[in-house]
Backbone as CSV, one residue per row, in Angstrom:
resi,resn,N_x,N_y,N_z,CA_x,CA_y,CA_z,C_x,C_y,C_z
1,MET,-88.803,-37.434,43.324,-89.447,-37.449,44.575,-89.221,-35.824,44.686
2,ILE,-90.528,-34.943,45.141,-89.773,-33.509,45.919,-90.345,-33.589,47.157
3,LYS,-89.171,-33.131,48.186,-89.671,-32.905,49.111,-89.714,-31.724,49.677
4,LEU,-91.410,-31.029,50.019,-91.422,-29.726,50.570,-91.177,-29.668,51.971
5,GLN,-90.472,-28.415,52.484,-90.160,-28.204,53.436,-91.371,-27.418,54.964
6,SER,-91.363,-27.776,56.064,-92.246,-27.245,56.121,-92.219,-25.337,56.720
7,ASP,-93.112,-25.154,56.982,-92.894,-23.397,57.578,-92.045,-23.645,58.581
8,THR,-92.209,-24.214,59.649,-90.795,-24.824,60.985,-89.771,-24.576,60.470
9,GLU,-89.241,-25.385,58.920,-88.378,-25.759,58.950,-87.397,-24.469,58.023
10,ILE,-88.534,-23.808,57.648,-88.816,-22.219,56.472,-87.601,-21.653,57.375
11,MET,-88.111,-21.261,58.742,-88.050,-20.207,59.534,-86.910,-20.408,60.512
12,GLU,-86.613,-22.186,60.789,-85.331,-22.253,61.696,-84.238,-21.446,60.976
13,LYS,-83.781,-21.927,59.603,-83.208,-22.059,58.539,-82.949,-19.777,58.534
14,MET,-84.486,-19.063,58.530,-83.694,-18.227,58.567,-83.224,-17.344,60.141
15,ILE,-83.614,-17.743,60.850,-83.024,-17.517,62.542,-81.791,-17.388,62.258
16,TYR,-81.291,-16.549,62.484,-79.846,-16.386,62.586,-78.916,-16.039,63.942
17,ARG,-80.018,-15.604,65.308,-78.844,-15.547,66.436,-81.116,-15.639,67.382
18,LYS,-80.503,-16.479,68.204,-81.820,-15.694,69.801,-80.423,-15.205,70.202
19,ILE,-80.922,-14.055,71.042,-79.998,-12.834,71.944,-81.103,-13.268,73.342
20,GLU,-80.995,-13.815,74.749,-81.998,-13.474,75.841,-81.053,-11.999,76.247
21,LEU,-82.213,-11.528,76.560,-81.558,-10.013,76.955,-82.035,-10.035,78.131
22,GLU,-81.094,-8.330,79.306,-81.236,-8.864,81.066,-82.197,-8.496,80.873
23,ASN,-83.872,-8.087,79.934,-84.999,-7.805,80.800,-85.484,-9.183,80.445
24,ASN,-85.036,-10.622,80.651,-85.878,-11.615,80.360,-87.401,-11.740,79.156
25,GLN,-86.205,-10.805,77.555,-87.251,-10.945,76.301,-86.113,-11.868,76.208
26,THR,-86.784,-12.023,74.662,-85.714,-12.860,73.713,-86.014,-12.107,72.656
27,LEU,-84.806,-12.116,72.095,-83.940,-11.247,70.772,-84.042,-12.152,69.502
28,VAL,-84.940,-11.869,69.285,-84.434,-13.037,67.268,-83.882,-11.920,66.013
29,ILE,-82.636,-12.728,65.856,-82.557,-12.178,64.732,-82.057,-12.974,63.252
30,SER,-82.896,-12.714,61.986,-83.228,-13.346,61.549,-82.770,-13.135,59.877
31,ASP,-82.316,-13.933,58.962,-81.583,-13.847,58.234,-83.185,-14.026,57.012
32,LEU,-83.357,-12.550,56.584,-84.617,-12.805,54.834,-84.262,-12.662,53.695
33,SER,-82.931,-12.249,53.420,-82.270,-11.971,52.562,-82.736,-12.816,51.674
34,ARG,-83.047,-12.318,49.879,-83.245,-13.751,48.773,-82.455,-12.999,47.225
35,LYS,-82.368,-14.208,46.666,-81.398,-13.402,45.676,-82.525,-13.086,44.792
36,ILE,-81.942,-11.916,43.597,-82.589,-10.389,43.047,-82.373,-11.152,41.636
37,THR,-80.743,-11.605,41.559,-80.682,-11.765,40.115,-79.746,-13.246,40.058
38,LEU,-78.569,-13.209,39.177,-77.232,-14.585,39.614,-76.741,-14.847,40.642
39,ASP,-76.187,-13.316,40.193,-75.175,-13.379,41.375,-75.892,-12.125,42.243
40,ALA,-76.406,-11.642,42.348,-77.215,-10.616,43.502,-77.837,-10.462,44.928
41,TYR,-78.661,-10.029,45.451,-79.125,-10.433,46.668,-79.711,-9.111,46.898
42,VAL,-80.906,-8.387,47.718,-81.366,-8.426,48.929,-81.085,-8.568,49.904
43,VAL,-79.778,-8.094,50.718,-79.923,-8.674,51.974,-80.833,-7.624,53.388
44,ILE,-81.850,-8.528,53.981,-82.190,-7.949,54.412,-82.644,-8.856,56.277
45,MET,-81.842,-7.844,57.239,-82.009,-8.230,58.354,-82.901,-8.113,59.206
46,LYS,-83.719,-9.093,60.121,-85.026,-8.236,60.596,-84.556,-8.972,62.239
47,ALA,-84.339,-7.806,63.137,-84.528,-7.739,64.660,-86.230,-7.960,65.349
48,ASP,-86.511,-9.599,66.332,-88.192,-8.390,66.424,-87.568,-9.171,67.996
49,ILE,-88.954,-8.736,68.927,-88.687,-9.426,70.139,-90.649,-9.927,70.481
50,GLU,-90.978,-10.562,70.875,-92.012,-11.308,71.060,-92.470,-10.503,72.420
51,ILE,-93.156,-10.096,72.876,-93.106,-9.250,74.410,-94.464,-9.651,74.798
52,LYS,-94.556,-10.340,76.073,-96.045,-11.208,76.496,-96.058,-9.863,77.682
53,ILE,-98.352,-9.673,77.149,-97.908,-8.507,78.189,-98.708,-9.136,79.656
54,GLU,-97.434,-8.779,80.612,-98.099,-9.071,81.645,-97.468,-8.195,82.925
55,LYS,-98.960,-7.954,83.481,-98.689,-6.379,84.671,-97.201,-6.190,85.427
56,GLU,-96.485,-7.191,85.524,-95.329,-7.129,86.230,-94.356,-5.995,85.229
57,LEU,-94.528,-6.335,83.797,-93.271,-5.465,82.943,-93.637,-3.635,82.854
58,PHE,-94.802,-3.511,83.525,-94.681,-1.966,84.142,-94.431,-1.496,85.325
59,SER,-92.805,-0.214,84.951,-92.184,-0.304,86.686,-93.197,0.288,87.195
60,ASP,-94.112,1.244,87.201,-95.071,1.869,88.301,-95.811,1.445,88.525
61,ASN,-95.990,1.457,89.468,-97.718,0.692,90.427,-98.576,1.833,89.633
62,LEU,-98.638,2.548,88.472,-99.864,3.603,88.592,-101.269,2.902,88.130
63,LEU,-100.501,1.792,87.061,-101.195,1.259,86.090,-102.259,-0.022,86.779
64,SER,-104.236,0.975,86.697,-104.785,-0.424,87.435,-105.404,-1.050,86.865
65,ASP,-106.154,-1.698,87.624,-106.296,-3.020,87.135,-106.928,-2.878,85.450
66,PHE,-108.075,-1.963,86.113,-108.739,-1.637,84.412,-107.615,-0.779,83.342
67,LYS,-107.181,-0.559,83.225,-106.564,-0.490,82.415,-105.240,-1.121,81.828
68,PHE,-105.334,-2.031,82.670,-104.335,-3.016,81.826,-105.586,-4.082,81.932
69,GLN,-106.358,-3.723,82.649,-107.335,-5.435,81.081,-107.586,-4.861,79.465
70,ASP,-107.834,-2.688,79.771,-107.845,-2.398,78.496,-107.232,-2.186,77.756
71,ILE,-105.578,-2.731,78.373,-104.341,-2.840,77.052,-104.409,-4.416,76.697
72,LEU,-104.830,-5.083,77.373,-104.781,-6.683,76.819,-106.468,-6.783,75.944
73,ALA,-107.813,-6.014,76.124,-108.463,-5.593,75.417,-108.029,-5.751,74.047
74,LYS,-107.535,-4.577,74.143,-107.028,-3.527,72.495,-105.903,-4.758,72.017
75,LEU,-105.462,-5.113,72.186,-103.472,-5.586,71.623,-103.525,-6.851,71.936
76,GLY,-104.258,-8.055,72.414,-104.465,-8.977,73.312,-103.341,-9.551,74.078
77,ASP,-103.034,-10.764,74.416,-101.942,-11.351,75.528,-100.170,-10.687,75.279
78,LYS,-99.896,-10.398,73.758,-98.647,-9.997,73.128,-98.270,-8.965,72.392
79,VAL,-97.123,-8.449,72.556,-96.903,-7.570,71.476,-95.601,-7.637,70.422
80,VAL,-95.472,-7.041,69.447,-94.003,-7.573,69.171,-93.726,-6.386,68.345
81,TYR,-92.149,-6.021,69.124,-91.212,-5.234,68.240,-90.505,-5.436,67.209
82,GLU,-90.364,-4.530,66.117,-90.017,-5.566,64.690,-88.686,-4.220,64.223
83,TYR,-87.822,-4.796,63.945,-86.319,-3.526,63.486,-86.845,-4.386,62.245
84,LYS,-86.363,-3.532,60.997,-85.770,-4.618,59.935,-85.332,-3.086,58.905
85,ILE,-84.012,-3.943,58.274,-83.323,-3.122,57.699,-82.872,-4.012,56.551
86,GLU,-82.249,-3.065,55.258,-82.333,-3.742,54.123,-81.211,-2.774,53.460
87,ARG,-80.175,-3.626,52.506,-79.346,-2.993,51.211,-79.755,-4.244,50.426
88,ASN,-79.815,-3.436,49.006,-79.939,-3.699,48.217,-79.457,-4.091,46.426
89,PHE,-79.363,-5.278,45.979,-78.545,-5.125,45.230,-76.689,-5.821,45.972
90,ILE,-76.980,-7.165,46.482,-74.968,-6.889,47.158,-74.817,-8.676,46.471
91,MET,-73.941,-7.609,45.852,-72.960,-9.832,45.178,-73.021,-9.895,45.846
92,ASP,-73.314,-11.415,45.641,-73.424,-12.900,46.430,-71.786,-13.106,47.237
93,LYS,-70.807,-12.408,46.758,-69.408,-12.670,47.796,-69.724,-11.935,48.986
94,LYS,-70.547,-10.665,48.445,-70.150,-9.708,49.982,-71.402,-10.069,50.840
95,LYS,-72.399,-10.575,50.257,-73.726,-10.831,51.104,-73.550,-11.158,52.484
96,GLY,-73.131,-12.226,53.357,-72.394,-12.878,54.379,-71.853,-11.339,55.331
97,LYS,-70.563,-10.864,54.744,-70.534,-9.378,55.397,-71.063,-8.499,55.178
98,VAL,-72.537,-7.892,54.404,-73.502,-6.598,54.553,-74.100,-7.163,55.605
99,PHE,-74.540,-8.533,55.809,-75.231,-9.018,56.637,-74.927,-8.308,57.963
100,GLU,-73.289,-9.283,58.373,-72.695,-9.546,59.319,-72.828,-7.742,59.790
101,ALA,-72.459,-6.781,58.797,-71.914,-5.470,59.992,-74.095,-5.215,59.671
102,LEU,-74.480,-5.039,58.898,-76.348,-4.810,59.538,-76.840,-5.370,60.970
103,VAL,-76.033,-6.740,61.108,-76.266,-6.924,62.660,-75.735,-6.265,63.822
104,LYS,-74.323,-5.834,63.358,-73.310,-5.397,63.935,-74.204,-3.658,64.606
105,THR,-74.940,-3.029,63.367,-75.227,-1.834,63.286,-76.042,-1.687,64.447
106,PHE,-76.875,-3.020,64.204,-78.291,-2.946,65.233,-78.113,-3.312,66.419
107,LEU,-77.210,-4.266,67.073,-76.986,-4.196,68.359,-75.928,-3.683,68.938
108,ASP,-74.840,-2.599,68.741,-73.986,-1.727,68.879,-75.128,-0.296,69.101
109,ASN,-75.961,-0.166,67.958,-76.955,1.358,67.899,-78.294,0.916,69.135
110,LEU,-78.949,0.055,68.648,-80.641,-0.299,69.870,-79.914,-1.535,70.536
111,GLY,-78.864,-2.646,70.368,-79.129,-3.669,71.256,-78.997,-2.869,72.828
112,GLN,-78.616,-2.037,73.591,-78.716,-1.985,74.739,-80.165,-1.188,74.984
113,TYR,-80.582,-0.498,74.351,-82.110,0.665,74.530,-83.373,-1.222,74.790
114,VAL,-82.912,-2.219,74.040,-84.121,-3.032,73.366,-83.902,-3.654,75.338
115,ALA,-83.130,-4.122,75.346,-82.668,-4.488,76.586,-82.454,-4.363,78.559
116,LYS,-82.806,-2.628,78.258,-83.490,-2.213,79.274,-84.688,-3.117,80.007
117,PRO,-84.428,-3.050,81.243,-85.716,-3.479,82.221,-86.800,-2.844,81.874
118,ASN,-87.076,-1.700,81.656,-88.369,-0.625,81.233,-88.784,-0.368,79.647
119,PHE,-88.149,-1.102,78.685,-88.472,-1.255,77.501,-89.918,-2.176,77.239
120,PRO,-89.981,-3.647,77.453,-90.878,-4.319,76.998,-92.296,-3.680,77.732
121,GLY,-92.303,-2.732,79.208,-93.242,-1.742,79.661,-94.265,-0.592,78.735
122,LYS,-92.431,0.261,78.368,-92.938,1.151,77.771,-92.653,1.197,76.157
123,PHE,-92.607,0.019,75.410,-93.403,-0.171,74.092,-94.381,-0.675,73.985
124,ILE,-94.826,-1.592,75.383,-95.983,-1.968,75.328,-97.514,-0.779,75.239
125,LEU,-97.037,-0.359,76.797,-97.855,1.450,75.960,-97.902,2.178,74.695
126,LYS,-96.462,2.202,74.454,-96.851,2.881,73.803,-97.216,2.487,71.694
127,GLU,-97.657,0.817,72.074,-98.702,0.464,71.055,-99.539,0.131,71.361
128,TYR,-100.101,0.826,72.993,-101.407,0.563,73.245,-102.476,2.030,73.145
129,LYS,-101.616,3.280,73.147,-101.601,4.904,72.519,-101.575,4.310,71.174
130,ASP,-100.438,3.950,70.275,-101.220,4.080,68.780,-102.523,3.488,68.446
131,ARG,-102.688,2.199,69.209,-103.694,1.372,68.422,-105.458,2.932,68.810
132,ILE,-105.143,3.291,70.099,-106.482,4.280,70.528,-106.545,5.428,69.753
133,LYS,-105.236,5.773,69.484,-105.237,6.602,68.116,-106.277,6.489,67.034
134,GLN,-105.364,5.075,66.606,-106.380,4.492,65.174,-107.718,4.125,65.091
135,ILE,-108.134,4.126,66.213,-109.943,3.073,66.264,-109.792,4.871,66.710
136,GLN,-109.140,5.638,67.089,-109.873,6.800,67.439,-110.189,7.822,66.123
137,LYS,-109.317,7.924,64.886,-109.549,8.013,63.296,-110.492,7.243,62.643
138,CYS,-111.495,6.402,62.710,-112.314,5.792,62.738,-113.685,5.840,62.948
């Protein structure tokens, strides 16, 4: 008998690390690596933060209720910051070290940025502006 894994079980195996940030957000680092030949992998590191859209995330009080409601209407109740990097054709015995190096590089270069108190609000506004531009193009 073959037992199939549920999506939840597969997702749990992919999660490498969860980090609670200073700005009360959770950074989730996942290993999406996959085998491409008998002894080689494409090593993929994904970092994401699911940000619930709340008025308290905006540092200035210049955001009117109307503007906030428009943000919710355009984006829904959450946005996701995502960063993904990959290295191709990594030999099996080097996979772990390469993945660790990708994680370290991300945390060293972007870890402090995504942990800043104003990051969630600024990211939401960026996504909102991008969505407005996308709507205007149509």
